Amino acid sequence: MKKVILMVAFMAATVAANAQFYIGGGFQLNSSKPVHAEDADVDATTRFSLIPEIGYNIDDKWTIGLGIGYKHISNFTLTVDDYKLGFDKMNGFTIQPYVRYNFVKWNNVSLFAQGGLGYTYAKGTVEGERRSDDFDATIGTFYIGFMPGVKVDLSKKLSLIATIGNLGWETASVGGDIDGIDPSSTFDLNVDLSQINFAMYYNF
């Protein structure tokens, strides 16, 4: 029995010693206003996210990872089941497992395609005509999609990651003080710079 335990411990130590693990995190911060907003005083929609990550480079081509973090959105409108809900702000928790395939590499620069899932649970306040009309709401969103990206190895230990745009499907369900609203689903293709995300990794 002791030999088996020692063998398992030795194998685990060997795998850990040769593992291509990394830790790090990414952030997103952007602010946008409708191009054709009739009211010049319309507040801009602000999005902020901070997502720590851990991952493993299986080989030169494949990488798996997991991000768990925080998201914040202020001044935005969400359409669910033909209902338009105007939110003052929302704060939520998100989890994002992913897989990357590195298809091109030049020296320390790699281009990759990333596919992943995402689930976010958030709470916020829906604005009424008067402050006394405001009510609380929760939103659960599930996302599956793909995005292109670039990785730059700044050194053997540090890497910079950037992903741009997304191609995916998302479903959202509303709860809290709201009853009778069915979940909604959307298909999204976005390749503009409003969907750019940065991350920094430390490679073990």
JSON list of C-alpha atoms in Angstrom, two decimals:
[
{"chain": "A", "resi": 1, "resn": "MET", "atom": "CA", "xyz": [0.00, 0.00, 0.00]},
{"chain": "A", "resi": 2, "resn": "LYS", "atom": "CA", "xyz": [2.83, 2.36, 0.88]},
{"chain": "A", "resi": 3, "resn": "LYS", "atom": "CA", "xyz": [4.47, 1.66, -2.46]},
{"chain": "A", "resi": 4, "resn": "VAL", "atom": "CA", "xyz": [1.25, 2.55, -4.28]},
{"chain": "A", "resi": 5, "resn": "ILE", "atom": "CA", "xyz": [0.91, 5.81, -2.31]},
{"chain": "A", "resi": 6, "resn": "LEU", "atom": "CA", "xyz": [4.54, 6.71, -2.99]},
{"chain": "A", "resi": 7, "resn": "MET", "atom": "CA", "xyz": [4.13, 5.94, -6.68]},
{"chain": "A", "resi": 8, "resn": "VAL", "atom": "CA", "xyz": [1.00, 8.12, -6.94]},
{"chain": "A", "resi": 9, "resn": "ALA", "atom": "CA", "xyz": [2.74, 10.93, -5.06]},
{"chain": "A", "resi": 10, "resn": "PHE", "atom": "CA", "xyz": [5.76, 10.66, -7.35]},
{"chain": "A", "resi": 11, "resn": "MET", "atom": "CA", "xyz": [3.57, 10.76, -10.47]},
{"chain": "A", "resi": 12, "resn": "ALA", "atom": "CA", "xyz": [1.66, 13.78, -9.17]},
{"chain": "A", "resi": 13, "resn": "ALA", "atom": "CA", "xyz": [4.91, 15.59, -8.38]},
{"chain": "A", "resi": 14, "resn": "THR", "atom": "CA", "xyz": [6.27, 14.77, -11.85]},
{"chain": "A", "resi": 15, "resn": "VAL", "atom": "CA", "xyz": [3.14, 16.09, -13.57]},
{"chain": "A", "resi": 16, "resn": "ALA", "atom": "CA", "xyz": [3.19, 19.26, -11.46]},
{"chain": "A", "resi": 17, "resn": "ALA", "atom": "CA", "xyz": [6.88, 19.82, -12.21]},
{"chain": "A", "resi": 18, "resn": "ASN", "atom": "CA", "xyz": [6.28, 19.56, -15.96]},
{"chain": "A", "resi": 19, "resn": "ALA", "atom": "CA", "xyz": [2.94, 21.34, -16.05]},
{"chain": "A", "resi": 20, "resn": "GLN", "atom": "CA", "xyz": [2.52, 24.48, -18.13]},
{"chain": "A", "resi": 21, "resn": "PHE", "atom": "CA", "xyz": [0.25, 26.25, -15.68]},
{"chain": "A", "resi": 22, "resn": "TYR", "atom": "CA", "xyz": [-0.42, 29.97, -15.62]},
{"chain": "A", "resi": 23, "resn": "ILE", "atom": "CA", "xyz": [-2.35, 32.42, -13.47]},
{"chain": "A", "resi": 24, "resn": "GLY", "atom": "CA", "xyz": [-3.42, 35.93, -14.25]},
{"chain": "A", "resi": 25, "resn": "GLY", "atom": "CA", "xyz": [-6.46, 37.97, -15.01]},
{"chain": "A", "resi": 26, "resn": "GLY", "atom": "CA", "xyz": [-8.21, 40.21, -17.46]},
{"chain": "A", "resi": 27, "resn": "PHE", "atom": "CA", "xyz": [-10.25, 43.38, -17.42]},
{"chain": "A", "resi": 28, "resn": "GLN", "atom": "CA", "xyz": [-12.65, 45.25, -19.66]},
{"chain": "A", "resi": 29, "resn": "LEU", "atom": "CA", "xyz": [-13.70, 48.87, -19.37]},
{"chain": "A", "resi": 30, "resn": "ASN", "atom": "CA", "xyz": [-15.73, 50.72, -21.99]},
{"chain": "A", "resi": 31, "resn": "SER", "atom": "CA", "xyz": [-18.36, 53.40, -22.24]},
{"chain": "A", "resi": 32, "resn": "SER", "atom": "CA", "xyz": [-20.76, 53.91, -25.14]},
{"chain": "A", "resi": 33, "resn": "LYS", "atom": "CA", "xyz": [-23.76, 56.04, -26.05]},
{"chain": "A", "resi": 34, "resn": "PRO", "atom": "CA", "xyz": [-26.38, 55.34, -28.77]},
{"chain": "A", "resi": 35, "resn": "VAL", "atom": "CA", "xyz": [-25.27, 56.98, -32.02]},
{"chain": "A", "resi": 36, "resn": "HIS", "atom": "CA", "xyz": [-28.77, 58.29, -32.78]},
{"chain": "A", "resi": 37, "resn": "ALA", "atom": "CA", "xyz": [-29.73, 59.22, -29.23]},
{"chain": "A", "resi": 38, "resn": "GLU", "atom": "CA", "xyz": [-32.45, 61.90, -29.46]},
{"chain": "A", "resi": 39, "resn": "ASP", "atom": "CA", "xyz": [-31.61, 63.26, -26.03]},
{"chain": "A", "resi": 40, "resn": "ALA", "atom": "CA", "xyz": [-28.11, 64.70, -25.83]},
{"chain": "A", "resi": 41, "resn": "ASP", "atom": "CA", "xyz": [-28.23, 64.21, -22.04]},
{"chain": "A", "resi": 42, "resn": "VAL", "atom": "CA", "xyz": [-28.67, 60.44, -22.29]},
{"chain": "A", "resi": 43, "resn": "ASP", "atom": "CA", "xyz": [-26.17, 58.78, -19.97]},
{"chain": "A", "resi": 44, "resn": "ALA", "atom": "CA", "xyz": [-23.59, 56.51, -21.53]},
{"chain": "A", "resi": 45, "resn": "THR", "atom": "CA", "xyz": [-23.62, 52.81, -20.81]},
{"chain": "A", "resi": 46, "resn": "THR", "atom": "CA", "xyz": [-20.53, 51.78, -18.85]},
{"chain": "A", "resi": 47, "resn": "ARG", "atom": "CA", "xyz": [-19.24, 48.21, -18.57]},
{"chain": "A", "resi": 48, "resn": "PHE", "atom": "CA", "xyz": [-16.49, 47.01, -16.28]},
{"chain": "A", "resi": 49, "resn": "SER", "atom": "CA", "xyz": [-15.26, 43.51, -15.53]},
{"chain": "A", "resi": 50, "resn": "LEU", "atom": "CA", "xyz": [-12.37, 42.06, -13.55]},
{"chain": "A", "resi": 51, "resn": "ILE", "atom": "CA", "xyz": [-11.82, 38.31, -14.04]},
{"chain": "A", "resi": 52, "resn": "PRO", "atom": "CA", "xyz": [-8.90, 36.38, -12.48]},
{"chain": "A", "resi": 53, "resn": "GLU", "atom": "CA", "xyz": [-7.92, 33.26, -14.43]},
{"chain": "A", "resi": 54, "resn": "ILE", "atom": "CA", "xyz": [-6.04, 29.99, -14.11]},
{"chain": "A", "resi": 55, "resn": "GLY", "atom": "CA", "xyz": [-5.10, 27.83, -17.06]},
{"chain": "A", "resi": 56, "resn": "TYR", "atom": "CA", "xyz": [-2.98, 25.02, -18.45]},
{"chain": "A", "resi": 57, "resn": "ASN", "atom": "CA", "xyz": [-1.07, 24.83, -21.74]},
{"chain": "A", "resi": 58, "resn": "ILE", "atom": "CA", "xyz": [-1.59, 21.23, -22.88]},
{"chain": "A", "resi": 59, "resn": "ASP", "atom": "CA", "xyz": [0.93, 21.66, -25.71]},
{"chain": "A", "resi": 60, "resn": "ASP", "atom": "CA", "xyz": [2.02, 24.32, -28.22]},
{"chain": "A", "resi": 61, "resn": "LYS", "atom": "CA", "xyz": [-1.45, 24.30, -29.82]},
{"chain": "A", "resi": 62, "resn": "TRP", "atom": "CA", "xyz": [-4.06, 23.75, -27.09]},
{"chain": "A", "resi": 63, "resn": "THR", "atom": "CA", "xyz": [-4.84, 25.63, -23.88]},
{"chain": "A", "resi": 64, "resn": "ILE", "atom": "CA", "xyz": [-7.64, 25.23, -21.35]},
{"chain": "A", "resi": 65, "resn": "GLY", "atom": "CA", "xyz": [-8.57, 27.78, -18.70]},
{"chain": "A", "resi": 66, "resn": "LEU", "atom": "CA", "xyz": [-11.11, 29.10, -16.24]},
{"chain": "A", "resi": 67, "resn": "GLY", "atom": "CA", "xyz": [-12.03, 32.65, -15.33]},
{"chain": "A", "resi": 68, "resn": "ILE", "atom": "CA", "xyz": [-14.09, 33.61, -12.27]},
{"chain": "A", "resi": 69, "resn": "GLY", "atom": "CA", "xyz": [-14.79, 37.23, -11.47]},
{"chain": "A", "resi": 70, "resn": "TYR", "atom": "CA", "xyz": [-16.92, 40.36, -11.20]},
{"chain": "A", "resi": 71, "resn": "LYS", "atom": "CA", "xyz": [-18.96, 42.36, -13.72]},
{"chain": "A", "resi": 72, "resn": "HIS", "atom": "CA", "xyz": [-20.61, 45.79, -13.46]},
{"chain": "A", "resi": 73, "resn": "ILE", "atom": "CA", "xyz": [-22.92, 47.55, -15.93]},
{"chain": "A", "resi": 74, "resn": "SER", "atom": "CA", "xyz": [-24.58, 50.93, -15.46]},
{"chain": "A", "resi": 75, "resn": "ASN", "atom": "CA", "xyz": [-27.23, 52.82, -17.45]},
{"chain": "A", "resi": 76, "resn": "PHE", "atom": "CA", "xyz": [-28.37, 50.18, -19.90]},
{"chain": "A", "resi": 77, "resn": "THR", "atom": "CA", "xyz": [-31.55, 48.74, -21.39]},
{"chain": "A", "resi": 78, "resn": "LEU", "atom": "CA", "xyz": [-32.21, 45.02, -21.64]},
{"chain": "A", "resi": 79, "resn": "THR", "atom": "CA", "xyz": [-34.95, 43.55, -23.85]},
{"chain": "A", "resi": 80, "resn": "VAL", "atom": "CA", "xyz": [-36.35, 40.26, -22.55]},
{"chain": "A", "resi": 81, "resn": "ASP", "atom": "CA", "xyz": [-39.49, 38.67, -24.02]},
{"chain": "A", "resi": 82, "resn": "ASP", "atom": "CA", "xyz": [-40.34, 42.00, -25.74]},
{"chain": "A", "resi": 83, "resn": "TYR", "atom": "CA", "xyz": [-40.06, 43.86, -22.42]},
{"chain": "A", "resi": 84, "resn": "LYS", "atom": "CA", "xyz": [-37.61, 46.75, -22.28]},
{"chain": "A", "resi": 85, "resn": "LEU", "atom": "CA", "xyz": [-36.10, 47.08, -18.82]},
{"chain": "A", "resi": 86, "resn": "GLY", "atom": "CA", "xyz": [-34.04, 50.18, -18.01]},
{"chain": "A", "resi": 87, "resn": "PHE", "atom": "CA", "xyz": [-31.38, 49.47, -15.39]},
{"chain": "A", "resi": 88, "resn": "ASP", "atom": "CA", "xyz": [-29.57, 52.07, -13.31]},
{"chain": "A", "resi": 89, "resn": "LYS", "atom": "CA", "xyz": [-26.78, 49.58, -12.52]},
{"chain": "A", "resi": 90, "resn": "MET", "atom": "CA", "xyz": [-26.11, 45.88, -12.09]},
{"chain": "A", "resi": 91, "resn": "ASN", "atom": "CA", "xyz": [-23.40, 43.97, -10.25]},
{"chain": "A", "resi": 92, "resn": "GLY", "atom": "CA", "xyz": [-22.77, 40.30, -10.86]},
{"chain": "A", "resi": 93, "resn": "PHE", "atom": "CA", "xyz": [-20.64, 37.19, -10.56]},
{"chain": "A", "resi": 94, "resn": "THR", "atom": "CA", "xyz": [-19.38, 35.38, -13.66]},
{"chain": "A", "resi": 95, "resn": "ILE", "atom": "CA", "xyz": [-17.67, 32.07, -14.45]},
{"chain": "A", "resi": 96, "resn": "GLN", "atom": "CA", "xyz": [-16.03, 31.45, -17.85]},
{"chain": "A", "resi": 97, "resn": "PRO", "atom": "CA", "xyz": [-14.34, 28.16, -18.84]},
{"chain": "A", "resi": 98, "resn": "TYR", "atom": "CA", "xyz": [-12.60, 28.22, -22.24]},
{"chain": "A", "resi": 99, "resn": "VAL", "atom": "CA", "xyz": [-10.41, 26.39, -24.76]},
{"chain": "A", "resi": 100, "resn": "ARG", "atom": "CA", "xyz": [-7.86, 28.04, -27.06]},
{"chain": "A", "resi": 101, "resn": "TYR", "atom": "CA", "xyz": [-6.26, 26.78, -30.24]},
{"chain": "A", "resi": 102, "resn": "ASN", "atom": "CA", "xyz": [-3.04, 28.52, -31.31]},
{"chain": "A", "resi": 103, "resn": "PHE", "atom": "CA", "xyz": [-2.93, 28.26, -35.09]},
{"chain": "A", "resi": 104, "resn": "VAL", "atom": "CA", "xyz": [-0.12, 30.69, -36.02]},
{"chain": "A", "resi": 105, "resn": "LYS", "atom": "CA", "xyz": [3.07, 31.69, -34.23]},
{"chain": "A", "resi": 106, "resn": "TRP", "atom": "CA", "xyz": [5.85, 34.12, -35.16]},
{"chain": "A", "resi": 107, "resn": "ASN", "atom": "CA", "xyz": [8.65, 34.22, -32.61]},
{"chain": "A", "resi": 108, "resn": "ASN", "atom": "CA", "xyz": [6.93, 35.46, -29.43]},
{"chain": "A", "resi": 109, "resn": "VAL", "atom": "CA", "xyz": [3.57, 36.34, -31.03]},
{"chain": "A", "resi": 110, "resn": "SER", "atom": "CA", "xyz": [0.73, 33.82, -31.45]},
{"chain": "A", "resi": 111, "resn": "LEU", "atom": "CA", "xyz": [-2.71, 34.09, -33.02]},
{"chain": "A", "resi": 112, "resn": "PHE", "atom": "CA", "xyz": [-5.46, 31.91, -31.57]},
{"chain": "A", "resi": 113, "resn": "ALA", "atom": "CA", "xyz": [-9.15, 31.11, -31.70]},
{"chain": "A", "resi": 114, "resn": "GLN", "atom": "CA", "xyz": [-10.98, 30.81, -28.39]},
{"chain": "A", "resi": 115, "resn": "GLY", "atom": "CA", "xyz": [-14.21, 28.98, -27.67]},
{"chain": "A", "resi": 116, "resn": "GLY", "atom": "CA", "xyz": [-15.92, 29.08, -24.34]},
{"chain": "A", "resi": 117, "resn": "LEU", "atom": "CA", "xyz": [-18.92, 29.19, -22.10]},
{"chain": "A", "resi": 118, "resn": "GLY", "atom": "CA", "xyz": [-20.03, 31.85, -19.69]},
{"chain": "A", "resi": 119, "resn": "TYR", "atom": "CA", "xyz": [-22.58, 32.19, -16.94]},
{"chain": "A", "resi": 120, "resn": "THR", "atom": "CA", "xyz": [-23.32, 35.45, -15.14]},
{"chain": "A", "resi": 121, "resn": "TYR", "atom": "CA", "xyz": [-25.70, 36.09, -12.25]},
{"chain": "A", "resi": 122, "resn": "ALA", "atom": "CA", "xyz": [-26.37, 39.73, -11.49]},
{"chain": "A", "resi": 123, "resn": "LYS", "atom": "CA", "xyz": [-28.63, 41.91, -9.37]},
{"chain": "A", "resi": 124, "resn": "GLY", "atom": "CA", "xyz": [-29.79, 45.43, -10.12]},
{"chain": "A", "resi": 125, "resn": "THR", "atom": "CA", "xyz": [-32.54, 48.04, -9.97]},
{"chain": "A", "resi": 126, "resn": "VAL", "atom": "CA", "xyz": [-35.02, 48.71, -12.77]},
{"chain": "A", "resi": 127, "resn": "GLU", "atom": "CA", "xyz": [-35.90, 52.39, -13.08]},
{"chain": "A", "resi": 128, "resn": "GLY", "atom": "CA", "xyz": [-39.54, 53.47, -12.85]},
{"chain": "A", "resi": 129, "resn": "GLU", "atom": "CA", "xyz": [-41.09, 56.84, -13.66]},
{"chain": "A", "resi": 130, "resn": "ARG", "atom": "CA", "xyz": [-40.45, 57.87, -10.05]},
{"chain": "A", "resi": 131, "resn": "ARG", "atom": "CA", "xyz": [-37.81, 56.66, -7.64]},
{"chain": "A", "resi": 132, "resn": "SER", "atom": "CA", "xyz": [-40.57, 55.02, -5.57]},
{"chain": "A", "resi": 133, "resn": "ASP", "atom": "CA", "xyz": [-41.49, 52.94, -8.67]},
{"chain": "A", "resi": 134, "resn": "ASP", "atom": "CA", "xyz": [-38.05, 51.33, -8.89]},
{"chain": "A", "resi": 135, "resn": "PHE", "atom": "CA", "xyz": [-37.86, 47.61, -8.21]},
{"chain": "A", "resi": 136, "resn": "ASP", "atom": "CA", "xyz": [-35.17, 44.98, -7.81]},
{"chain": "A", "resi": 137, "resn": "ALA", "atom": "CA", "xyz": [-34.41, 42.41, -10.48]},
{"chain": "A", "resi": 138, "resn": "THR", "atom": "CA", "xyz": [-31.98, 39.57, -11.07]},
{"chain": "A", "resi": 139, "resn": "ILE", "atom": "CA", "xyz": [-30.61, 38.42, -14.42]},
{"chain": "A", "resi": 140, "resn": "GLY", "atom": "CA", "xyz": [-29.03, 35.07, -15.24]},
{"chain": "A", "resi": 141, "resn": "THR", "atom": "CA", "xyz": [-27.28, 34.85, -18.60]},
{"chain": "A", "resi": 142, "resn": "PHE", "atom": "CA", "xyz": [-25.67, 31.86, -20.29]},
{"chain": "A", "resi": 143, "resn": "TYR", "atom": "CA", "xyz": [-23.32, 32.36, -23.24]},
{"chain": "A", "resi": 144, "resn": "ILE", "atom": "CA", "xyz": [-21.48, 30.13, -25.69]},
{"chain": "A", "resi": 145, "resn": "GLY", "atom": "CA", "xyz": [-19.28, 31.59, -28.38]},
{"chain": "A", "resi": 146, "resn": "PHE", "atom": "CA", "xyz": [-15.99, 32.08, -30.20]},
{"chain": "A", "resi": 147, "resn": "MET", "atom": "CA", "xyz": [-13.53, 34.94, -30.55]},
{"chain": "A", "resi": 148, "resn": "PRO", "atom": "CA", "xyz": [-10.12, 35.60, -32.15]},
{"chain": "A", "resi": 149, "resn": "GLY", "atom": "CA", "xyz": [-7.14, 36.73, -30.12]},
{"chain": "A", "resi": 150, "resn": "VAL", "atom": "CA", "xyz": [-3.43, 37.41, -29.98]},
{"chain": "A", "resi": 151, "resn": "LYS", "atom": "CA", "xyz": [-0.85, 36.37, -27.39]},
{"chain": "A", "resi": 152, "resn": "VAL", "atom": "CA", "xyz": [2.48, 38.15, -26.90]},
{"chain": "A", "resi": 153, "resn": "ASP", "atom": "CA", "xyz": [5.15, 36.49, -24.75]},
{"chain": "A", "resi": 154, "resn": "LEU", "atom": "CA", "xyz": [6.87, 39.43, -23.07]},
{"chain": "A", "resi": 155, "resn": "SER", "atom": "CA", "xyz": [9.28, 37.02, -21.38]},
{"chain": "A", "resi": 156, "resn": "LYS", "atom": "CA", "xyz": [9.41, 33.35, -20.38]},
{"chain": "A", "resi": 157, "resn": "LYS", "atom": "CA", "xyz": [7.19, 34.14, -17.41]},
{"chain": "A", "resi": 158, "resn": "LEU", "atom": "CA", "xyz": [4.89, 36.95, -18.60]},
{"chain": "A", "resi": 159, "resn": "SER", "atom": "CA", "xyz": [2.36, 36.89, -21.46]},
{"chain": "A", "resi": 160, "resn": "LEU", "atom": "CA", "xyz": [-0.09, 39.52, -22.70]},
{"chain": "A", "resi": 161, "resn": "ILE", "atom": "CA", "xyz": [-3.41, 38.37, -24.17]},
{"chain": "A", "resi": 162, "resn": "ALA", "atom": "CA", "xyz": [-5.98, 40.35, -26.17]},
{"chain": "A", "resi": 163, "resn": "THR", "atom": "CA", "xyz": [-9.28, 39.08, -27.61]},
{"chain": "A", "resi": 164, "resn": "ILE", "atom": "CA", "xyz": [-11.47, 41.09, -30.00]},
{"chain": "A", "resi": 165, "resn": "GLY", "atom": "CA", "xyz": [-15.16, 40.73, -30.76]},
{"chain": "A", "resi": 166, "resn": "ASN", "atom": "CA", "xyz": [-17.32, 37.67, -30.39]},
{"chain": "A", "resi": 167, "resn": "LEU", "atom": "CA", "xyz": [-19.52, 35.27, -32.32]},
{"chain": "A", "resi": 168, "resn": "GLY", "atom": "CA", "xyz": [-21.99, 33.51, -30.12]},
{"chain": "A", "resi": 169, "resn": "TRP", "atom": "CA", "xyz": [-25.38, 32.75, -28.64]},
{"chain": "A", "resi": 170, "resn": "GLU", "atom": "CA", "xyz": [-26.73, 34.09, -25.37]},
{"chain": "A", "resi": 171, "resn": "THR", "atom": "CA", "xyz": [-29.87, 33.48, -23.34]},
{"chain": "A", "resi": 172, "resn": "ALA", "atom": "CA", "xyz": [-31.09, 35.67, -20.47]},
{"chain": "A", "resi": 173, "resn": "SER", "atom": "CA", "xyz": [-33.72, 35.07, -17.81]},
{"chain": "A", "resi": 174, "resn": "VAL", "atom": "CA", "xyz": [-35.11, 37.68, -15.42]},
{"chain": "A", "resi": 175, "resn": "GLY", "atom": "CA", "xyz": [-36.22, 37.16, -11.82]},
{"chain": "A", "resi": 176, "resn": "GLY", "atom": "CA", "xyz": [-36.55, 39.05, -8.57]},
{"chain": "A", "resi": 177, "resn": "ASP", "atom": "CA", "xyz": [-39.61, 41.30, -8.34]},
{"chain": "A", "resi": 178, "resn": "ILE", "atom": "CA", "xyz": [-40.54, 40.53, -11.97]},
{"chain": "A", "resi": 179, "resn": "ASP", "atom": "CA", "xyz": [-42.96, 37.72, -12.82]},
{"chain": "A", "resi": 180, "resn": "GLY", "atom": "CA", "xyz": [-44.20, 36.31, -16.13]},
{"chain": "A", "resi": 181, "resn": "ILE", "atom": "CA", "xyz": [-41.28, 37.23, -18.38]},
{"chain": "A", "resi": 182, "resn": "ASP", "atom": "CA", "xyz": [-39.98, 34.37, -20.51]},
{"chain": "A", "resi": 183, "resn": "PRO", "atom": "CA", "xyz": [-36.24, 33.94, -21.17]},
{"chain": "A", "resi": 184, "resn": "SER", "atom": "CA", "xyz": [-34.89, 35.52, -24.36]},
{"chain": "A", "resi": 185, "resn": "SER", "atom": "CA", "xyz": [-32.12, 34.34, -26.69]},
{"chain": "A", "resi": 186, "resn": "THR", "atom": "CA", "xyz": [-29.89, 36.32, -29.05]},
{"chain": "A", "resi": 187, "resn": "PHE", "atom": "CA", "xyz": [-27.25, 35.50, -31.66]},
{"chain": "A", "resi": 188, "resn": "ASP", "atom": "CA", "xyz": [-24.45, 38.04, -31.79]},
{"chain": "A", "resi": 189, "resn": "LEU", "atom": "CA", "xyz": [-21.62, 38.83, -34.22]},
{"chain": "A", "resi": 190, "resn": "ASN", "atom": "CA", "xyz": [-19.41, 41.70, -33.12]},
{"chain": "A", "resi": 191, "resn": "VAL", "atom": "CA", "xyz": [-15.89, 42.45, -34.35]},
{"chain": "A", "resi": 192, "resn": "ASP", "atom": "CA", "xyz": [-15.48, 46.10, -33.34]},
{"chain": "A", "resi": 193, "resn": "LEU", "atom": "CA", "xyz": [-13.10, 47.49, -30.72]},
{"chain": "A", "resi": 194, "resn": "SER", "atom": "CA", "xyz": [-15.89, 47.91, -28.15]},
{"chain": "A", "resi": 195, "resn": "GLN", "atom": "CA", "xyz": [-15.44, 44.20, -27.45]},
{"chain": "A", "resi": 196, "resn": "ILE", "atom": "CA", "xyz": [-11.70, 44.12, -26.82]},
{"chain": "A", "resi": 197, "resn": "ASN", "atom": "CA", "xyz": [-10.42, 42.42, -23.65]},
{"chain": "A", "resi": 198, "resn": "PHE", "atom": "CA", "xyz": [-6.91, 42.35, -22.18]},
{"chain": "A", "resi": 199, "resn": "ALA", "atom": "CA", "xyz": [-5.30, 39.87, -19.80]},
{"chain": "A", "resi": 200, "resn": "MET", "atom": "CA", "xyz": [-1.86, 39.35, -18.28]},
{"chain": "A", "resi": 201, "resn": "TYR", "atom": "CA", "xyz": [-0.57, 35.87, -17.38]},
{"chain": "A", "resi": 202, "resn": "TYR", "atom": "CA", "xyz": [2.27, 34.60, -15.24]},
{"chain": "A", "resi": 203, "resn": "ASN", "atom": "CA", "xyz": [3.61, 31.27, -16.53]},
{"chain": "A", "resi": 204, "resn": "PHE", "atom": "CA", "xyz": [4.98, 28.74, -14.04]}
]
